[in-house]
mmCIF file of C-alpha atoms and ligand atoms in Angstrom:
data_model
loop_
_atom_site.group_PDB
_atom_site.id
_atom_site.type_symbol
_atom_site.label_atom_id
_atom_site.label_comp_id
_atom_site.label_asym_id
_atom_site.label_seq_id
_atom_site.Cartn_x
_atom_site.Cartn_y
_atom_site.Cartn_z
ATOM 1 C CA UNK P 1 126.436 87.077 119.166
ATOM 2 C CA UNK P 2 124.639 84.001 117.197
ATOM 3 C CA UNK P 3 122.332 85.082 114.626
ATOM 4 C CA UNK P 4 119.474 85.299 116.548
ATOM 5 C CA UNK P 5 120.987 87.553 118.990
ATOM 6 C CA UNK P 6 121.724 89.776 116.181
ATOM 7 C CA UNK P 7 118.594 90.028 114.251
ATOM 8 C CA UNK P 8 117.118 91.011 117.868
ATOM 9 C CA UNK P 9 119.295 93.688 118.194
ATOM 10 C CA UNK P 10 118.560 94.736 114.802
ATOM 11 C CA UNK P 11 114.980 94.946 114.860
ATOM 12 C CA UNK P 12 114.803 96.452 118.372
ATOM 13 C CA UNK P 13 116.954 99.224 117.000
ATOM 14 C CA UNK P 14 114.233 99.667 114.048
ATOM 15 C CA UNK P 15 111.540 99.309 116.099
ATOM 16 C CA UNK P 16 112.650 102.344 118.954
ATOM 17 C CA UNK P 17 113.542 104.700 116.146
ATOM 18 C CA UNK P 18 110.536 104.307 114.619
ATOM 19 C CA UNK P 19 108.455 104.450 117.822
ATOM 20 C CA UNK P 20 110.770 105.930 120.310
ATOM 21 C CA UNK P 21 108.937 109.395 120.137
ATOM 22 C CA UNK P 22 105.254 108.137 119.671
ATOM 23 C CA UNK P 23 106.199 105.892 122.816
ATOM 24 C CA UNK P 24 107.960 109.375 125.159
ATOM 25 C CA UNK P 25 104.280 110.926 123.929
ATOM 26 C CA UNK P 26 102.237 108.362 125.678
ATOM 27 C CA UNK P 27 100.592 108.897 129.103
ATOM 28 C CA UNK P 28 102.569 106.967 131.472
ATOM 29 C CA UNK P 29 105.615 108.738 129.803
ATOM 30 C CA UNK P 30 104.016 111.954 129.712
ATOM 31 C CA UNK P 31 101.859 112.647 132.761
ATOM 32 C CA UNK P 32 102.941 114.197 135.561
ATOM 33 C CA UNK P 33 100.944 111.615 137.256
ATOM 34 C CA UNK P 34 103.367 108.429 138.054
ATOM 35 C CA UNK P 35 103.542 105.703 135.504
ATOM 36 C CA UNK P 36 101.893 103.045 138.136
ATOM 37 C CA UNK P 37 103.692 100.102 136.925
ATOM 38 C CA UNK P 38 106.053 99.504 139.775
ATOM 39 C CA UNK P 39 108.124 100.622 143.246
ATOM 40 C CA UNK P 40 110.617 102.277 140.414
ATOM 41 C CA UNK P 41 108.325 104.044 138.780
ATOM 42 C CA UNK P 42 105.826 105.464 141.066
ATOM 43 C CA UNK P 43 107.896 108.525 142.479
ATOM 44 C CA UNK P 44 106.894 108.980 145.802
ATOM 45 C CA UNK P 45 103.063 109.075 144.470
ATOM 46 C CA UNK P 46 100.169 106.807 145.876
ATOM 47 C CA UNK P 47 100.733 103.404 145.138
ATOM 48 C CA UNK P 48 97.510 102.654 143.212
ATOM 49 C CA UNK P 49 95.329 104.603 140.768
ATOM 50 C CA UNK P 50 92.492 106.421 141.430
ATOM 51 C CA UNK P 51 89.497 104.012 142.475
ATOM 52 C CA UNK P 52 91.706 100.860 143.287
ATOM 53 C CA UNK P 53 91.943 98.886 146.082
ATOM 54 C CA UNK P 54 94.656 96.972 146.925
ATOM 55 C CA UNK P 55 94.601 93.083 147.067
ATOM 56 C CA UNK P 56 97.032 90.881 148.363
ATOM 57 C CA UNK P 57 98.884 88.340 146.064
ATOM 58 C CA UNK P 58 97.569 85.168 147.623
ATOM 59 C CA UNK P 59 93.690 86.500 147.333
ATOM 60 C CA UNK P 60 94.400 87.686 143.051
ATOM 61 C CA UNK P 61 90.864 86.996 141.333
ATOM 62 C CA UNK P 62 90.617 84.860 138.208
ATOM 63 C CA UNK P 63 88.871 86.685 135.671
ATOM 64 C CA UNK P 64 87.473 85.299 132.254
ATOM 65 C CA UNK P 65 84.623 85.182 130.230
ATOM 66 C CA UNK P 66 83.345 81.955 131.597
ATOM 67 C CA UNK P 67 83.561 80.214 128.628
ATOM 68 C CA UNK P 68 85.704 77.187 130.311
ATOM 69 C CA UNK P 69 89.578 77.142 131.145
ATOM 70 C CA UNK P 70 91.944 76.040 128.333
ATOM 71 C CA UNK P 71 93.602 73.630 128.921
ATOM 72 C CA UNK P 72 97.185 74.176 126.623
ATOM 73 C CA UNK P 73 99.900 71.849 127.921
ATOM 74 C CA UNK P 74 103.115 73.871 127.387
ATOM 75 C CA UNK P 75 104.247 70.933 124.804
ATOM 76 C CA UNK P 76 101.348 71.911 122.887
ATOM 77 C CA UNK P 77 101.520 75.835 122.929
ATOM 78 C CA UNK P 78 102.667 77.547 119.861
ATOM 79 C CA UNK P 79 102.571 81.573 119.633
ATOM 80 C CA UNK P 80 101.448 82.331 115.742
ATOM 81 C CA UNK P 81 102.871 86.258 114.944
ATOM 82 C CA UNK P 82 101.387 87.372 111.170
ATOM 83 C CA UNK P 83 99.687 89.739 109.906
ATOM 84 C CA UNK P 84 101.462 92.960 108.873
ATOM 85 C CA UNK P 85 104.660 91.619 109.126
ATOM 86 C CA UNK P 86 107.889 90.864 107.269
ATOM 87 C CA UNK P 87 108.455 87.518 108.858
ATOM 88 C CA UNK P 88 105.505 85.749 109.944
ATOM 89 C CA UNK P 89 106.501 83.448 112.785
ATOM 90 C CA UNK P 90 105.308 80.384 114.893
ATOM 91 C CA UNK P 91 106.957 80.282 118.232
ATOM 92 C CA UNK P 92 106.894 77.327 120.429
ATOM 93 C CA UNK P 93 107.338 76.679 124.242
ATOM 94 C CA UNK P 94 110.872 76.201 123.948
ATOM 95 C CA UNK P 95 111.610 78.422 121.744
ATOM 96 C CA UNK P 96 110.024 81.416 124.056
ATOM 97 C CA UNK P 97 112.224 79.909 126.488
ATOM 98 C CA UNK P 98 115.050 80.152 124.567
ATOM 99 C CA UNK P 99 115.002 84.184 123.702
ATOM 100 C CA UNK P 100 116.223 86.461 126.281
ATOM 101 C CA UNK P 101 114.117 86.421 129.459
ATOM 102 C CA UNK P 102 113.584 89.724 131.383
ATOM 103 C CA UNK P 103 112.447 89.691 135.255
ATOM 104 C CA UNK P 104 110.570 92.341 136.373
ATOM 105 C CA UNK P 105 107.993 93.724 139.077
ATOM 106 C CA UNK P 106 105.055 95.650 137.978
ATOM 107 C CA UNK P 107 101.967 95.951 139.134
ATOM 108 C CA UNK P 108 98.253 94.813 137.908
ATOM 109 C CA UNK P 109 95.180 96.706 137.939
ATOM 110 C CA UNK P 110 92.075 95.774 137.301
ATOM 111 C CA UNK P 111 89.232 97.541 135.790
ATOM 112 C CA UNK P 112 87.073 96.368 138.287
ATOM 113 C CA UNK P 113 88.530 97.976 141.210
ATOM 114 C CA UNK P 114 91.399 95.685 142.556
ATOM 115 C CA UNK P 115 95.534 96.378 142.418
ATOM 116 C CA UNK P 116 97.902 93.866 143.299
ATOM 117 C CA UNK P 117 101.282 95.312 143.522
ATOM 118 C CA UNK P 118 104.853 94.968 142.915
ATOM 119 C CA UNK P 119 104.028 91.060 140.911
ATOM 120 C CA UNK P 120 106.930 88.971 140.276
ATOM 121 C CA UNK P 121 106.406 88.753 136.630
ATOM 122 C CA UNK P 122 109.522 86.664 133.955
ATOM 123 C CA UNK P 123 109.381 86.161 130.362
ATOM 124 C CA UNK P 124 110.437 87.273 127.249
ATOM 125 C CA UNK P 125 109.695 91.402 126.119
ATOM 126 C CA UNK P 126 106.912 92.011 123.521
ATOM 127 C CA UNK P 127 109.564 93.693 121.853
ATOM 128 C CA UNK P 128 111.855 91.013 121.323
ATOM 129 C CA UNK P 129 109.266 89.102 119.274
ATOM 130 C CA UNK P 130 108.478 91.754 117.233
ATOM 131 C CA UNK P 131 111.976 92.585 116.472
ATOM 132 C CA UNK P 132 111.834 89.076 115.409
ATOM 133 C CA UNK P 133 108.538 88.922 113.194
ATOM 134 C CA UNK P 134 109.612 92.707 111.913
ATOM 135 C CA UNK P 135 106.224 94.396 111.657
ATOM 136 C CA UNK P 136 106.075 96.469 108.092
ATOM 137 C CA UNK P 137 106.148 99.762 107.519
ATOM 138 C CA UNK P 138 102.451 100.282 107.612
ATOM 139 C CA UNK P 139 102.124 98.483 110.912
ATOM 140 C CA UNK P 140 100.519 100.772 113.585
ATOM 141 C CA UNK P 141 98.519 98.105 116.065
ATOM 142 C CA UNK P 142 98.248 94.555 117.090
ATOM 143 C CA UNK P 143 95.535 92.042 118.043
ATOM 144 C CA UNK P 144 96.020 89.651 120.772
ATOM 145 C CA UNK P 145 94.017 86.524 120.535
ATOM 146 C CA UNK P 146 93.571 84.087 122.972
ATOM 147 C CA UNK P 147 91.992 80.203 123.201
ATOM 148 C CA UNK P 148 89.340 80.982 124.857
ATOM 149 C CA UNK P 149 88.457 83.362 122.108
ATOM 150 C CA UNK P 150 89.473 86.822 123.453
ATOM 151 C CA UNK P 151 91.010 89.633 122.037
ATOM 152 C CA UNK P 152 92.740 92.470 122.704
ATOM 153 C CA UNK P 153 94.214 95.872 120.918
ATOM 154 C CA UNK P 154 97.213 97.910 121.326
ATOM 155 C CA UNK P 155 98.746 100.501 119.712
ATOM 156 C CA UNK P 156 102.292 99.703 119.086
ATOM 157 C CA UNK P 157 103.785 102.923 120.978
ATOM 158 C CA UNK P 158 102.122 100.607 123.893
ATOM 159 C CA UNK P 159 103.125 97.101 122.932
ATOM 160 C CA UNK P 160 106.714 97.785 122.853
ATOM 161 C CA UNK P 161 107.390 99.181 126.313
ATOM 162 C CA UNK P 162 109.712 97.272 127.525
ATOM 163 C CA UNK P 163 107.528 95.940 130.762
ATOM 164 C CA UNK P 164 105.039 94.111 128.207
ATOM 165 C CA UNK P 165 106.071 90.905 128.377
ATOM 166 C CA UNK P 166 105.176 87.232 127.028
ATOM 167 C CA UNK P 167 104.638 85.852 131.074
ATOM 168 C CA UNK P 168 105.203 82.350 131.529
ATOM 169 C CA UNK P 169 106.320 82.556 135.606
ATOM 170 C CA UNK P 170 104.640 84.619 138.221
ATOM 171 C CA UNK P 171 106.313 84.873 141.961
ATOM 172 C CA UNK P 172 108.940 82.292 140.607
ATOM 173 C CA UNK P 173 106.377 79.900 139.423
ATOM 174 C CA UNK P 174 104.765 78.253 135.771
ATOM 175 C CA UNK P 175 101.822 80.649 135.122
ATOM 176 C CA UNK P 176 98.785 78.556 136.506
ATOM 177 C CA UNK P 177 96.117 77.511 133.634
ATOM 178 C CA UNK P 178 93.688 79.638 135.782
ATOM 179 C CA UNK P 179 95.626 82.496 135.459
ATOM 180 C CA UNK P 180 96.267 82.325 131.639
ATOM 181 C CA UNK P 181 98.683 79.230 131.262
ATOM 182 C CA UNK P 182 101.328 78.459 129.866
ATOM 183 C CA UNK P 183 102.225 81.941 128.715
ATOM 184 C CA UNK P 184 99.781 85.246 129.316
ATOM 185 C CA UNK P 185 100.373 88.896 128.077
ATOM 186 C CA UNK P 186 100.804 91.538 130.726
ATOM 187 C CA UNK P 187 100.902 95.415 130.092
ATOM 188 C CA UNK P 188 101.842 97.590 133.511
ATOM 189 C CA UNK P 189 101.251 100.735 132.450
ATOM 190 C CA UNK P 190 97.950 99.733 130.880
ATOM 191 C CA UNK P 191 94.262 98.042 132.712
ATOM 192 C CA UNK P 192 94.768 94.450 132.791
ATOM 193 C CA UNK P 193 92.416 93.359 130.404
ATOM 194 C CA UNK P 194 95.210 94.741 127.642
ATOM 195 C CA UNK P 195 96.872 91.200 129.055
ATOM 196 C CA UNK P 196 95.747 88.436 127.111
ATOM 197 C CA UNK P 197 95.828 85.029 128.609
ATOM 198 C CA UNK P 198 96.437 81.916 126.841
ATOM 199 C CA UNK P 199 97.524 84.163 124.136
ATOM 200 C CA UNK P 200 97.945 82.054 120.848
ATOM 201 C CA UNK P 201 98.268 84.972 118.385
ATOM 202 C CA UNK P 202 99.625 88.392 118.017
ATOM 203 C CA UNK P 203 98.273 89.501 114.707
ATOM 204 C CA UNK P 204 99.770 92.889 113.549
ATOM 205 C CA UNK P 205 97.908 95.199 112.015
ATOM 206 C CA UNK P 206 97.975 98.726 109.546
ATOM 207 C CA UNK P 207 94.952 100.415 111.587
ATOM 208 C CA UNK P 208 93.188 100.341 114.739
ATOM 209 C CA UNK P 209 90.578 97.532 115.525
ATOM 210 C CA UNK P 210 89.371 96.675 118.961
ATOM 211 C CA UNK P 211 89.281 94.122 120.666
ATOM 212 C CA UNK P 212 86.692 91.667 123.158
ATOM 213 C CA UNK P 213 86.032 94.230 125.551
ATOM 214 C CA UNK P 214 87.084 97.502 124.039
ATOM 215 C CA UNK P 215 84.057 96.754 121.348
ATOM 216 C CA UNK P 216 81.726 96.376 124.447
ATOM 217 C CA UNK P 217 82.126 99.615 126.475
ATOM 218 C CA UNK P 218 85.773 99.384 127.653
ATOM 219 C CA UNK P 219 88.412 102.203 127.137
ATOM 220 C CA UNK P 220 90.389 102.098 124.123
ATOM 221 C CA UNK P 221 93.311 103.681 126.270
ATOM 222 C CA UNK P 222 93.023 102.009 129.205
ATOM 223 C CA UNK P 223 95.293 104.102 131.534
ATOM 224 C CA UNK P 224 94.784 103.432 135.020
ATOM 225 C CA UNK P 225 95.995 106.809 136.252
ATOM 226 C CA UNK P 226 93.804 108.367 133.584
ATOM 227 C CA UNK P 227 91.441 106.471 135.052
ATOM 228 C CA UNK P 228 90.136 106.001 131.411
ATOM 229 C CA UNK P 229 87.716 102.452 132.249
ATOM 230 C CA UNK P 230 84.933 102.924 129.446
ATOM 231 C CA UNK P 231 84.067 105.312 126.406
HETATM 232 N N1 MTE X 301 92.130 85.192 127.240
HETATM 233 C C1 MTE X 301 91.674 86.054 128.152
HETATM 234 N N2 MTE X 301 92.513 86.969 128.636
HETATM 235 C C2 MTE X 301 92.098 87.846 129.565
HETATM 236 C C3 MTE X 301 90.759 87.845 130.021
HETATM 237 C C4 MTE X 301 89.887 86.862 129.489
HETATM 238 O O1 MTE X 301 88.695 86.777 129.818
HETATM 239 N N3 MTE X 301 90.379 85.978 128.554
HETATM 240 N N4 MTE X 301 90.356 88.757 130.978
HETATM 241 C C5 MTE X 301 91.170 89.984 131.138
HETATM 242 C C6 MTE X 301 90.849 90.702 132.355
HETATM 243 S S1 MTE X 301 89.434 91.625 132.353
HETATM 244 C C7 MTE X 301 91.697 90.733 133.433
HETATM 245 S S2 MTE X 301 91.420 91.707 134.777
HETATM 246 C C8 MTE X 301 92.877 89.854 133.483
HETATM 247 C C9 MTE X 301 92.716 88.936 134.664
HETATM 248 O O2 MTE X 301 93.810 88.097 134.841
HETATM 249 P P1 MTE X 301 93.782 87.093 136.063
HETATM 250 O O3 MTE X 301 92.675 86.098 135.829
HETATM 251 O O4 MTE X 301 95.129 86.480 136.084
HETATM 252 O O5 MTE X 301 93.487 87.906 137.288
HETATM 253 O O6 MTE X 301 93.047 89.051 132.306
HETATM 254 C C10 MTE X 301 92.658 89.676 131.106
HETATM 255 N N5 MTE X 301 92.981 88.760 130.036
HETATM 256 MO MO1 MO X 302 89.578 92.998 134.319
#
């Protein structure tokens, strides 16, 4: 194990024993309603939330605020973690690369009504950053910001699940700039706005604050099989 390898391990070892039970207490944990986020994980149940529809991969919207693409070669991209953290940290393209990568399927539902299922999603976990950046003691949320100017909350019981992940290749391909190039957020178990693309920042934080949409009407739980869309 190099050193990196070890102060991963370390820090995701901190970071499930002081979340571990806040995380088993969430919904998609503690429902008896299926976790949606995945074949694995949907027992038998219906494959998409209540009020979904199902789209195919090839017809997946692009959704923004319409504020103009960013254009972020991946040369370019650097990930800034700070906030209420040990370690503040500035990540490039390479070096996301360069941490474990995790593949996984999960699915992606949309707050406006459309599910595409069982995505080909690879990149590197949520948790592995964070076990890098080591948020403080006091450190409860984050704040995802993006170039285009979007945000996003979480609560960290959320943000380390092991299916959020740092996406830079979708169905075995770079994530398009459309689609939140060269590296997007995504969060299964959560609405998919939680998924910031062109993510720049993950700012950790000692309280809650919310984000783009969650100040303007959205849920600030955002389960799909809660059906929790606005508050
Ligand atoms: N930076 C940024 N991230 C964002 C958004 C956005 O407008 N800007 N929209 C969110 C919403 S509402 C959804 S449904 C998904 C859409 O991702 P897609 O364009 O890949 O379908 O991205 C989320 N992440
Ligand atoms: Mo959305």
């Amino acid at each position: 194990m190099d050193d990196q390898q070890r102060r991963i391990a370390e820090g995701v070892a901190l970071l499930r024993a002081r979340f571990g039970e806040k995380m088993k207490a969430t919904p998609s944990l503690a429902d008896a309603s299926p976790q949606g986020d995945g074949p694995a994980n949907r027992h038998g149940m219906p494959k998409e939330p209540p009020g979904q529809n199902v789209f195919e991969k090839h017809e997946w919207p692009v959704m923004d605020l319409g504020t103009g693409t960013p254009d972020l070669a991946p040369e370019r991209w650097r990930l800034v973690v700070d906030g209420a953290v040990e370690t503040p940290l500035e990540l490039s393209y390479a070096g996301l690369l360069a941490l474990p990568q995790v593949d996984e399927e999960a699915d992606f539902h949309c707050v406006t009504g459309w599910s595409i299922l069982d995505v080909a999603f690879r990149g590197v976990r949520l948790e592995t950053v964070l076990a890098l950046a080591r948020p403080t003691a006091a450190a409860t949320h984050l704040m995802a910001h993006s170039a285009d100017g979007y945000s996003t909350n979480l609560p960290l019981e959320e943000a380390l699940k092991p299916d959020v992940l740092l996406v830079h290749a979708v169905e075995g391909k770079p994530v398009t700039r459309e689609h939140g190039g060269p590296v997007r957020i995504v969060v299964p178990q959560l609405y998919a706005w939680k998924g910031a693309k062109w993510l720049t920042r993950l700012e950790l934080m000692t309280q809650d604050r919310r984000g783009y949409w969650e100040i303007r009407g959205y849920s600030n739980t955002a389960h799909p099989w809660r059906d929790d869309r606005t508050w």
